[in-house]
CSV table of C-alpha atoms in Angstrom, one decimal:
chain,number,residue,atom,x,y,z
V,1,MET,CA,-1.1,34.7,19.9
V,2,GLY,CA,-4.0,33.1,18.1
V,3,VAL,CA,-6.9,31.6,20.1
V,4,GLN,CA,-6.4,28.0,19.2
V,5,ALA,CA,-2.7,28.2,19.6
V,6,LEU,CA,-3.3,29.3,23.2
V,7,LEU,CA,-5.7,26.5,23.7
V,8,LYS,CA,-3.2,24.0,22.3
V,9,SER,CA,-0.4,25.4,24.3
V,10,ASN,CA,-1.4,24.3,27.8
V,11,SER,CA,-3.8,23.3,30.5
V,12,LEU,CA,-6.5,25.7,29.4
V,13,LEU,CA,-8.1,22.6,27.8
V,14,GLN,CA,-10.9,21.7,30.1
V,15,TRP,CA,-11.0,18.5,32.0
V,16,HIS,CA,-14.4,16.9,31.7
V,17,PRO,CA,-15.0,14.9,34.8
V,18,HIS,CA,-17.9,13.0,33.3
V,19,SER,CA,-16.3,11.8,30.1
V,20,VAL,CA,-16.7,8.2,29.3
V,21,SER,CA,-13.3,6.6,29.7
V,22,LYS,CA,-11.5,4.1,27.4
V,23,ALA,CA,-11.9,1.4,30.1
V,24,GLU,CA,-15.7,2.1,30.3
V,25,ARG,CA,-16.1,1.9,26.6
V,26,ALA,CA,-14.1,-1.4,26.4
V,27,GLY,CA,-16.1,-2.7,29.4
V,28,LEU,CA,-19.3,-2.2,27.5
V,29,LYS,CA,-17.9,-4.3,24.7
V,30,SER,CA,-16.3,-7.2,26.7
V,31,GLN,CA,-13.1,-7.0,24.7
V,32,ARG,CA,-9.6,-5.4,25.0
V,33,PRO,CA,-9.2,-2.8,22.2
V,34,CYS,CA,-6.1,-3.2,20.1
V,35,LEU,CA,-4.8,-2.6,16.6
V,36,LEU,CA,-4.1,-5.7,14.5
V,37,TRP,CA,-1.6,-4.5,11.9
V,38,PHE,CA,-1.3,-6.8,8.9
V,39,THR,CA,1.9,-6.2,7.0
V,40,GLY,CA,3.3,-8.1,4.0
V,41,LEU,CA,3.8,-7.9,0.2
V,42,SER,CA,1.1,-7.0,-2.3
V,43,GLY,CA,-0.8,-10.2,-3.0
V,44,SER,CA,0.3,-11.9,0.3
V,45,GLY,CA,-3.4,-12.0,1.4
V,46,LYS,CA,-3.4,-9.3,4.1
V,47,SER,CA,-6.8,-7.8,3.1
V,48,THR,CA,-8.5,-11.1,2.5
V,49,LEU,CA,-7.2,-12.4,5.9
V,50,ALA,CA,-8.2,-9.3,7.7
V,51,ASN,CA,-11.7,-9.4,6.2
V,52,ARG,CA,-12.1,-13.0,7.2
V,53,LEU,CA,-10.9,-12.4,10.7
V,54,GLU,CA,-13.2,-9.4,11.0
V,55,ARG,CA,-16.1,-11.6,10.0
V,56,ARG,CA,-15.2,-14.2,12.6
V,57,LEU,CA,-14.9,-11.6,15.3
V,58,TRP,CA,-18.3,-10.1,14.2
V,59,GLU,CA,-19.9,-13.5,14.5
V,60,MET,CA,-18.5,-13.7,18.1
V,61,GLY,CA,-20.2,-10.4,18.8
V,62,LYS,CA,-16.9,-8.4,18.9
V,63,HIS,CA,-16.9,-4.9,17.7
V,64,THR,CA,-14.3,-4.2,15.1
V,65,TYR,CA,-13.3,-1.9,12.3
V,66,LEU,CA,-11.1,-2.4,9.3
V,67,LEU,CA,-8.9,0.3,7.9
V,68,ASP,CA,-7.5,-0.3,4.5
V,69,GLY,CA,-6.7,1.4,1.2
V,70,ASP,CA,-10.3,1.4,0.2
V,71,ASN,CA,-11.6,3.5,3.1
V,72,ILE,CA,-8.4,5.5,3.9
V,73,ARG,CA,-6.8,6.4,0.6
V,74,HIS,CA,-10.1,7.4,-1.0
V,75,GLY,CA,-11.2,9.5,2.0
V,76,LEU,CA,-9.1,10.8,4.8
V,77,ASN,CA,-5.8,10.5,2.9
V,78,ARG,CA,-7.0,11.3,-0.6
V,79,ASP,CA,-4.9,14.5,-0.5
V,80,LEU,CA,-1.7,12.4,-0.2
V,81,GLY,CA,0.5,11.0,-2.9
V,82,PHE,CA,3.4,8.6,-2.7
V,83,SER,CA,6.4,10.8,-2.0
V,84,ASP,CA,8.4,10.0,1.1
V,85,VAL,CA,6.8,12.9,3.0
V,86,ASP,CA,3.3,11.8,1.9
V,87,ARG,CA,4.0,8.2,2.8
V,88,ARG,CA,5.0,9.2,6.3
V,89,GLU,CA,2.0,11.4,6.7
V,90,ASN,CA,-0.2,8.6,5.4
V,91,ILE,CA,1.1,6.3,8.1
V,92,ARG,CA,1.0,8.9,10.8
V,93,ARG,CA,-2.7,9.6,10.1
V,94,ILE,CA,-3.6,5.9,10.0
V,95,GLY,CA,-1.9,5.6,13.4
V,96,GLU,CA,-3.8,8.5,14.8
V,97,VAL,CA,-7.1,7.2,13.5
V,98,ALA,CA,-6.4,3.8,14.9
V,99,LYS,CA,-5.7,5.4,18.2
V,100,LEU,CA,-9.1,7.1,18.2
V,101,PHE,CA,-10.8,3.8,17.4
V,102,ILE,CA,-8.9,2.0,20.1
V,103,ASP,CA,-9.9,4.8,22.5
V,104,SER,CA,-13.5,4.2,21.4
V,105,GLY,CA,-13.2,0.6,22.5
V,106,LEU,CA,-13.0,-1.2,19.2
V,107,ILE,CA,-10.6,-3.9,17.9
V,108,VAL,CA,-9.1,-2.3,14.8
V,109,LEU,CA,-7.7,-4.2,11.8
V,110,ALA,CA,-5.4,-2.5,9.4
V,111,ALA,CA,-4.1,-4.0,6.2
V,112,PHE,CA,-1.4,-2.0,4.5
V,113,ILE,CA,1.9,-3.2,2.8
V,114,SER,CA,3.7,-0.9,5.2
V,115,PRO,CA,7.2,-2.0,4.0
V,116,PHE,CA,9.3,0.1,6.3
V,117,ARG,CA,10.2,-1.1,9.8
V,118,GLN,CA,10.4,2.5,11.0
V,119,GLU,CA,6.9,3.3,9.9
V,120,ARG,CA,5.4,0.3,11.7
V,121,GLU,CA,7.4,1.1,14.8
V,122,GLN,CA,6.2,4.7,14.7
V,123,ILE,CA,2.6,3.4,15.0
V,124,ARG,CA,3.6,1.1,17.8
V,125,THR,CA,5.0,4.0,19.8
V,126,GLN,CA,1.8,6.1,19.1
V,127,LEU,CA,-0.2,3.5,21.0
V,128,ASP,CA,-0.1,2.1,24.6
V,129,GLU,CA,1.7,-1.0,25.6
V,130,GLY,CA,0.1,-4.2,24.3
V,131,GLU,CA,-2.2,-2.3,21.9
V,132,PHE,CA,-0.2,-2.9,18.7
V,133,ILE,CA,-0.2,-6.4,17.4
V,134,GLU,CA,2.0,-6.8,14.3
V,135,ILE,CA,0.9,-9.6,12.0
V,136,PHE,CA,3.5,-10.5,9.4
V,137,VAL,CA,1.8,-12.2,6.5
V,138,ASP,CA,5.0,-13.8,5.3
V,139,MET,CA,4.3,-15.1,1.8
V,140,PRO,CA,7.2,-15.5,-0.5
V,141,LEU,CA,7.5,-13.0,-3.4
V,142,PRO,CA,7.2,-15.7,-6.1
V,143,VAL,CA,3.8,-16.8,-4.7
V,144,CYS,CA,2.6,-13.2,-4.4
V,145,GLU,CA,3.8,-12.5,-7.9
V,146,ALA,CA,2.1,-15.6,-9.3
V,147,ARG,CA,-1.2,-14.6,-7.8
V,148,ASP,CA,-0.9,-10.9,-8.8
V,149,PRO,CA,-4.7,-10.4,-8.4
V,150,LYS,CA,-4.5,-6.8,-9.6
V,151,GLY,CA,-1.9,-7.3,-12.3
V,152,LEU,CA,0.4,-5.0,-10.4
V,153,TYR,CA,3.5,-7.2,-10.5
V,154,ARG,CA,3.2,-7.6,-14.2
V,155,LYS,CA,3.1,-3.8,-14.6
V,156,ALA,CA,6.0,-3.4,-12.2
V,157,ARG,CA,8.1,-5.9,-14.2
V,158,ARG,CA,7.3,-4.1,-17.4
V,159,GLY,CA,8.5,-0.9,-15.7
V,160,GLU,CA,5.1,0.7,-15.8
V,161,LEU,CA,5.0,1.0,-12.0
V,162,ARG,CA,7.9,2.5,-10.1
V,163,GLY,CA,8.9,1.8,-6.6
V,164,PHE,CA,6.8,-1.3,-6.3
V,165,THR,CA,7.5,-3.2,-3.1
V,166,GLY,CA,9.4,-6.4,-3.7
V,167,ILE,CA,10.3,-5.5,-7.3
V,168,ASP,CA,12.2,-2.2,-7.2
V,169,ALA,CA,11.5,-1.1,-3.6
V,170,PRO,CA,12.5,-3.0,-0.5
V,171,TYR,CA,10.2,-4.8,2.0
V,172,GLU,CA,11.7,-4.8,5.5
V,173,ALA,CA,10.4,-7.8,7.3
V,174,PRO,CA,9.4,-7.4,10.9
V,175,ASP,CA,12.1,-8.4,13.5
V,176,ALA,CA,9.7,-9.6,16.1
V,177,PRO,CA,6.1,-9.5,15.0
V,178,GLU,CA,3.5,-10.6,17.6
V,179,ILE,CA,2.2,-13.1,15.0
V,180,HIS,CA,4.2,-14.5,12.2
V,181,LEU,CA,2.2,-16.4,9.5
V,182,SER,CA,4.9,-18.2,7.5
V,183,ASP,CA,3.6,-21.7,7.1
V,184,PRO,CA,2.9,-22.0,3.3
V,185,ALA,CA,0.8,-25.1,4.0
V,186,ALA,CA,-1.6,-23.3,6.4
V,187,ASP,CA,-4.7,-22.1,4.6
V,188,GLU,CA,-6.6,-19.0,5.4
V,189,ALA,CA,-9.0,-20.6,7.8
V,190,GLU,CA,-6.1,-21.9,9.8
V,191,GLN,CA,-4.3,-18.6,9.8
V,192,THR,CA,-7.4,-16.9,11.0
V,193,GLU,CA,-7.7,-19.4,13.9
V,194,MET,CA,-4.0,-18.8,14.8
V,195,ILE,CA,-4.7,-15.1,15.2
V,196,LEU,CA,-7.9,-15.8,17.2
V,197,ARG,CA,-5.9,-18.1,19.5
V,198,TYR,CA,-3.3,-15.4,20.0
V,199,LEU,CA,-6.1,-12.9,20.9
V,200,LYS,CA,-7.7,-15.3,23.4
V,201,ASP,CA,-4.4,-16.4,25.0
V,202,ASN,CA,-3.4,-12.8,25.5
V,203,GLY,CA,-6.7,-11.5,26.9
V,204,TYR,CA,-8.0,-9.5,24.0
V,205,LEU,CA,-11.1,-11.6,23.7
N,1,MET,CA,7.5,-26.3,-2.7
N,2,GLY,CA,6.9,-24.6,-6.1
N,3,VAL,CA,4.8,-21.6,-6.7
N,4,GLN,CA,1.9,-23.4,-8.2
N,5,ALA,CA,1.8,-26.0,-5.5
N,6,LEU,CA,1.8,-23.3,-2.9
N,7,LEU,CA,-1.0,-21.6,-4.7
N,8,LYS,CA,-3.1,-24.8,-4.7
N,9,SER,CA,-2.4,-25.5,-1.1
N,10,ASN,CA,-3.8,-22.2,0.0
N,11,SER,CA,-7.5,-21.4,-0.1
N,12,LEU,CA,-6.9,-17.7,-0.5
N,13,LEU,CA,-7.9,-17.7,-4.1
N,14,GLN,CA,-11.1,-19.6,-3.4
N,15,TRP,CA,-12.5,-17.6,-0.6
N,16,HIS,CA,-14.3,-14.4,-1.5
N,17,PRO,CA,-14.0,-11.7,1.2
N,18,HIS,CA,-17.4,-10.9,2.7
N,19,SER,CA,-16.7,-7.7,4.5
N,20,VAL,CA,-18.8,-6.9,7.6
N,21,SER,CA,-21.2,-4.2,6.4
N,22,LYS,CA,-22.2,-0.9,8.0
N,23,ALA,CA,-25.7,-2.4,8.6
N,24,GLU,CA,-24.3,-5.5,10.3
N,25,ARG,CA,-22.1,-3.5,12.6
N,26,ALA,CA,-25.0,-1.3,13.5
N,27,GLY,CA,-27.2,-4.3,14.1
N,28,LEU,CA,-24.7,-5.6,16.6
N,29,LYS,CA,-25.1,-2.4,18.5
N,30,SER,CA,-28.9,-1.8,18.3
N,31,GLN,CA,-28.5,1.7,17.3
N,32,ARG,CA,-28.5,3.8,14.1
N,33,PRO,CA,-25.1,5.4,13.7
N,34,CYS,CA,-24.9,9.1,13.2
N,35,LEU,CA,-22.9,12.3,13.8
N,36,LEU,CA,-24.2,14.7,16.5
N,37,TRP,CA,-22.5,17.9,15.6
N,38,PHE,CA,-22.6,20.5,18.4
N,39,THR,CA,-21.9,24.0,17.1
N,40,GLY,CA,-22.0,27.3,19.0
N,41,LEU,CA,-19.9,30.0,20.5
N,42,SER,CA,-17.0,29.4,22.9
N,43,GLY,CA,-18.5,29.0,26.3
N,44,SER,CA,-22.0,28.0,25.0
N,45,GLY,CA,-21.6,24.7,26.7
N,46,LYS,CA,-21.1,22.4,23.6
N,47,SER,CA,-18.4,20.2,25.2
N,48,THR,CA,-20.1,19.9,28.5
N,49,LEU,CA,-23.4,19.0,26.9
N,50,ALA,CA,-21.7,16.5,24.5
N,51,ASN,CA,-20.0,14.9,27.4
N,52,ARG,CA,-23.1,14.7,29.5
N,53,LEU,CA,-25.1,13.2,26.5
N,54,GLU,CA,-22.3,10.7,25.9
N,55,ARG,CA,-22.5,9.5,29.5
N,56,ARG,CA,-26.2,9.2,29.3
N,57,LEU,CA,-25.9,7.1,26.1
N,58,TRP,CA,-23.2,5.0,27.7
N,59,GLU,CA,-25.5,4.3,30.6
N,60,MET,CA,-28.1,3.1,28.1
N,61,GLY,CA,-25.5,0.7,26.6
N,62,LYS,CA,-25.1,2.7,23.5
N,63,HIS,CA,-21.7,2.9,21.8
N,64,THR,CA,-20.4,6.3,21.2
N,65,TYR,CA,-17.3,8.3,20.6
N,66,LEU,CA,-16.6,12.0,21.2
N,67,LEU,CA,-14.4,14.0,18.8
N,68,ASP,CA,-13.3,17.4,20.1
N,69,GLY,CA,-10.3,19.6,20.3
N,70,ASP,CA,-8.7,17.4,22.9
N,71,ASN,CA,-8.3,14.3,20.8
N,72,ILE,CA,-8.2,15.8,17.3
N,73,ARG,CA,-6.1,18.9,17.5
N,74,HIS,CA,-3.4,17.1,19.6
N,75,GLY,CA,-3.3,14.1,17.4
N,76,LEU,CA,-4.6,13.7,13.9
N,77,ASN,CA,-4.6,17.4,13.1
N,78,ARG,CA,-1.6,18.6,15.1
N,79,ASP,CA,0.1,19.4,11.8
N,80,LEU,CA,-2.5,22.0,11.0
N,81,GLY,CA,-2.5,25.7,11.9
N,82,PHE,CA,-5.3,28.2,11.6
N,83,SER,CA,-5.0,29.6,8.1
N,84,ASP,CA,-8.1,29.3,5.9
N,85,VAL,CA,-6.6,26.4,4.1
N,86,ASP,CA,-5.7,24.6,7.3
N,87,ARG,CA,-9.2,25.3,8.8
N,88,ARG,CA,-10.8,23.7,5.8
N,89,GLU,CA,-8.5,20.7,6.0
N,90,ASN,CA,-9.2,20.4,9.7
N,91,ILE,CA,-12.9,20.2,9.1
N,92,ARG,CA,-12.5,17.9,6.1
N,93,ARG,CA,-10.5,15.4,8.2
N,94,ILE,CA,-12.9,15.5,11.1
N,95,GLY,CA,-15.7,14.8,8.6
N,96,GLU,CA,-13.8,11.8,7.1
N,97,VAL,CA,-13.0,10.4,10.6
N,98,ALA,CA,-16.6,10.8,11.6
N,99,LYS,CA,-17.6,9.0,8.5
N,100,LEU,CA,-15.3,6.1,9.4
N,101,PHE,CA,-16.8,6.0,12.9
N,102,ILE,CA,-20.3,6.0,11.5
N,103,ASP,CA,-19.3,3.2,9.2
N,104,SER,CA,-18.0,1.3,12.3
N,105,GLY,CA,-21.5,1.6,13.8
N,106,LEU,CA,-21.0,4.2,16.5
N,107,ILE,CA,-22.9,7.3,17.4
N,108,VAL,CA,-20.3,10.1,17.1
N,109,LEU,CA,-20.5,13.3,19.0
N,110,ALA,CA,-18.4,16.3,17.8
N,111,ALA,CA,-18.0,19.6,19.7
N,112,PHE,CA,-16.4,22.3,17.7
N,113,ILE,CA,-17.2,26.0,17.4
N,114,SER,CA,-17.4,25.5,13.6
N,115,PRO,CA,-18.5,29.0,12.9
N,116,PHE,CA,-18.9,28.8,9.2
N,117,ARG,CA,-22.1,27.5,7.6
N,118,GLN,CA,-20.2,26.2,4.6
N,119,GLU,CA,-17.9,24.1,6.7
N,120,ARG,CA,-20.8,22.4,8.5
N,121,GLU,CA,-22.6,21.8,5.2
N,122,GLN,CA,-19.5,20.3,3.8
N,123,ILE,CA,-19.5,17.6,6.5
N,124,ARG,CA,-23.3,17.0,6.0
N,125,THR,CA,-22.6,16.3,2.3
N,126,GLN,CA,-19.7,13.9,3.2
N,127,LEU,CA,-22.3,11.7,5.0
N,128,ASP,CA,-25.4,9.8,4.0
N,129,GLU,CA,-28.9,11.1,4.3
N,130,GLY,CA,-30.0,11.4,8.0
N,131,GLU,CA,-26.5,10.8,9.4
N,132,PHE,CA,-25.7,14.4,10.2
N,133,ILE,CA,-27.5,15.9,13.1
N,134,GLU,CA,-26.7,19.5,13.6
N,135,ILE,CA,-27.2,20.7,17.2
N,136,PHE,CA,-27.1,24.5,17.5
N,137,VAL,CA,-26.2,25.4,21.1
N,138,ASP,CA,-27.6,28.9,20.8
N,139,MET,CA,-26.4,30.7,23.8
N,140,PRO,CA,-26.3,34.5,23.5
N,141,LEU,CA,-22.9,36.1,23.3
N,142,PRO,CA,-23.3,38.1,26.6
N,143,VAL,CA,-24.0,34.9,28.5
N,144,CYS,CA,-21.0,33.1,27.0
N,145,GLU,CA,-18.8,36.1,27.6
N,146,ALA,CA,-20.0,36.3,31.2
N,147,ARG,CA,-19.2,32.7,31.8
N,148,ASP,CA,-15.9,32.8,30.0
N,149,PRO,CA,-14.6,29.6,31.7
N,150,LYS,CA,-11.2,29.8,30.1
N,151,GLY,CA,-10.8,33.6,30.2
N,152,LEU,CA,-10.6,33.7,26.5
N,153,TYR,CA,-13.2,36.5,25.9
N,154,ARG,CA,-11.3,38.7,28.3
N,155,LYS,CA,-8.1,38.1,26.4
N,156,ALA,CA,-9.9,38.7,23.1
N,157,ARG,CA,-11.4,42.0,24.4
N,158,ARG,CA,-7.9,43.1,25.4
N,159,GLY,CA,-6.7,42.3,21.9
N,160,GLU,CA,-4.5,39.5,23.1
N,161,LEU,CA,-6.4,37.0,21.0
N,162,ARG,CA,-7.1,37.6,17.3
N,163,GLY,CA,-9.9,36.1,15.2
N,164,PHE,CA,-11.9,35.1,18.2
N,165,THR,CA,-15.4,34.0,17.2
N,166,GLY,CA,-18.1,36.4,18.3
N,167,ILE,CA,-15.6,39.2,19.1
N,168,ASP,CA,-13.6,39.9,15.9
N,169,ALA,CA,-14.6,36.9,13.8
N,170,PRO,CA,-18.2,36.0,12.7
N,171,TYR,CA,-20.4,33.1,13.9
N,172,GLU,CA,-22.8,32.1,11.2
N,173,ALA,CA,-25.8,30.6,12.9
N,174,PRO,CA,-27.3,27.4,11.3
N,175,ASP,CA,-30.4,28.0,9.1
N,176,ALA,CA,-32.2,24.8,9.9
N,177,PRO,CA,-30.4,22.7,12.5
N,178,GLU,CA,-31.9,19.4,13.4
N,179,ILE,CA,-31.9,20.5,17.0
N,180,HIS,CA,-32.0,24.1,18.2
N,181,LEU,CA,-31.2,24.6,21.9
N,182,SER,CA,-32.2,28.2,22.5
N,183,ASP,CA,-34.2,28.3,25.7
N,184,PRO,CA,-32.0,30.1,28.2
N,185,ALA,CA,-34.1,28.7,31.1
N,186,ALA,CA,-33.4,25.1,30.1
N,187,ASP,CA,-30.6,23.6,32.1
N,188,GLU,CA,-28.0,21.2,30.9
N,189,ALA,CA,-30.0,18.1,32.0
N,190,GLU,CA,-33.1,19.3,30.2
N,191,GLN,CA,-31.1,20.0,27.0
N,192,THR,CA,-29.7,16.5,27.2
N,193,GLU,CA,-33.1,15.0,27.5
N,194,MET,CA,-34.3,17.1,24.5
N,195,ILE,CA,-31.6,15.6,22.4
N,196,LEU,CA,-32.3,12.1,23.6
N,197,ARG,CA,-36.0,12.6,22.7
N,198,TYR,CA,-35.0,13.6,19.2
N,199,LEU,CA,-32.8,10.5,18.8
N,200,LYS,CA,-35.6,8.3,20.0
N,201,ASP,CA,-38.3,9.9,18.0
N,202,ASN,CA,-36.2,9.6,14.9
N,203,GLY,CA,-35.2,6.0,15.3
N,204,TYR,CA,-31.5,6.5,16.2
N,205,LEU,CA,-31.9,4.8,19.6
């Protein structure tokens, strides 16, 4: 048996009586750590909304961190492609990293299309009760496609992109998201306040 | 409502995301984020020292997070074994996660034997100047072996563990660690204060 395998196998891992606990970290920060998971089509506004919310939280003195394609796909997950196996591994790692950040006491925001119900539920089960807050940015496909900020829908329609969510790959809408943003008349500022209200009402802030 | 009307009604297109920057996060926390990398033989006291230091920092109101075998090998890196390829990937991911935590504004502590110079230097290069603080817990092998808190050296000497650092695998000592703890007379409390002094003198606290 290898050394580390033995370490992994059981209770030989030392218990450190003086470790700073999750509750102590969170206490220092006056907030209840959680993962705010923004899901929705490309162009639905997930990243913009997450950024805006993060800034509002920062102004309130809350300690946050935003995980998105920019800092995950180019760093930790840059070895992964877009096969089914790699997609699952991508989501698994994001879930594990979010778990570490929650353990560190932060409010984590994550903005990923994450089209599959099973993937999102996997992350929910990786976390403790009440730590996963699914935010469904429910913008109709025609709106997202008309915006098309990165020109991706155009490429997908021309067949230059394969497996593009909403065009030739499915998006499985959440069954019971904690927050469902579906009012097309609500602007981004209002959506942000809706999320803040949820966080206050449920004791996260 | 038509697509264009929806687009007009929503301010998403007008608002430019202003992400919370690394400096702003750090400012909120009154500390300079960095990675404190404890390296040394099994039984040298890395984890105990890192835990003690973390508690001292917590008492000072500093925001920290500790990465070690407990929360990394069982979570994010549980798919990795101990081949050369997997070891490198293990270290790469730890470096990437540390980078995210530093970006989030935290002081990160990491306690891993990390016997290879090249692996530690790889993490240093993944981070910005001054963010990597290598702490060499330089305890002589006979002392570590006499302690043997987990009975691993005994197992290694009996040939029940292979590739054990210091016994049948090399430990490459750091050339120029930021902090070198080599005084066998210094107890753990003194070592902790030495590190705190370094952090204060160099503007991290």
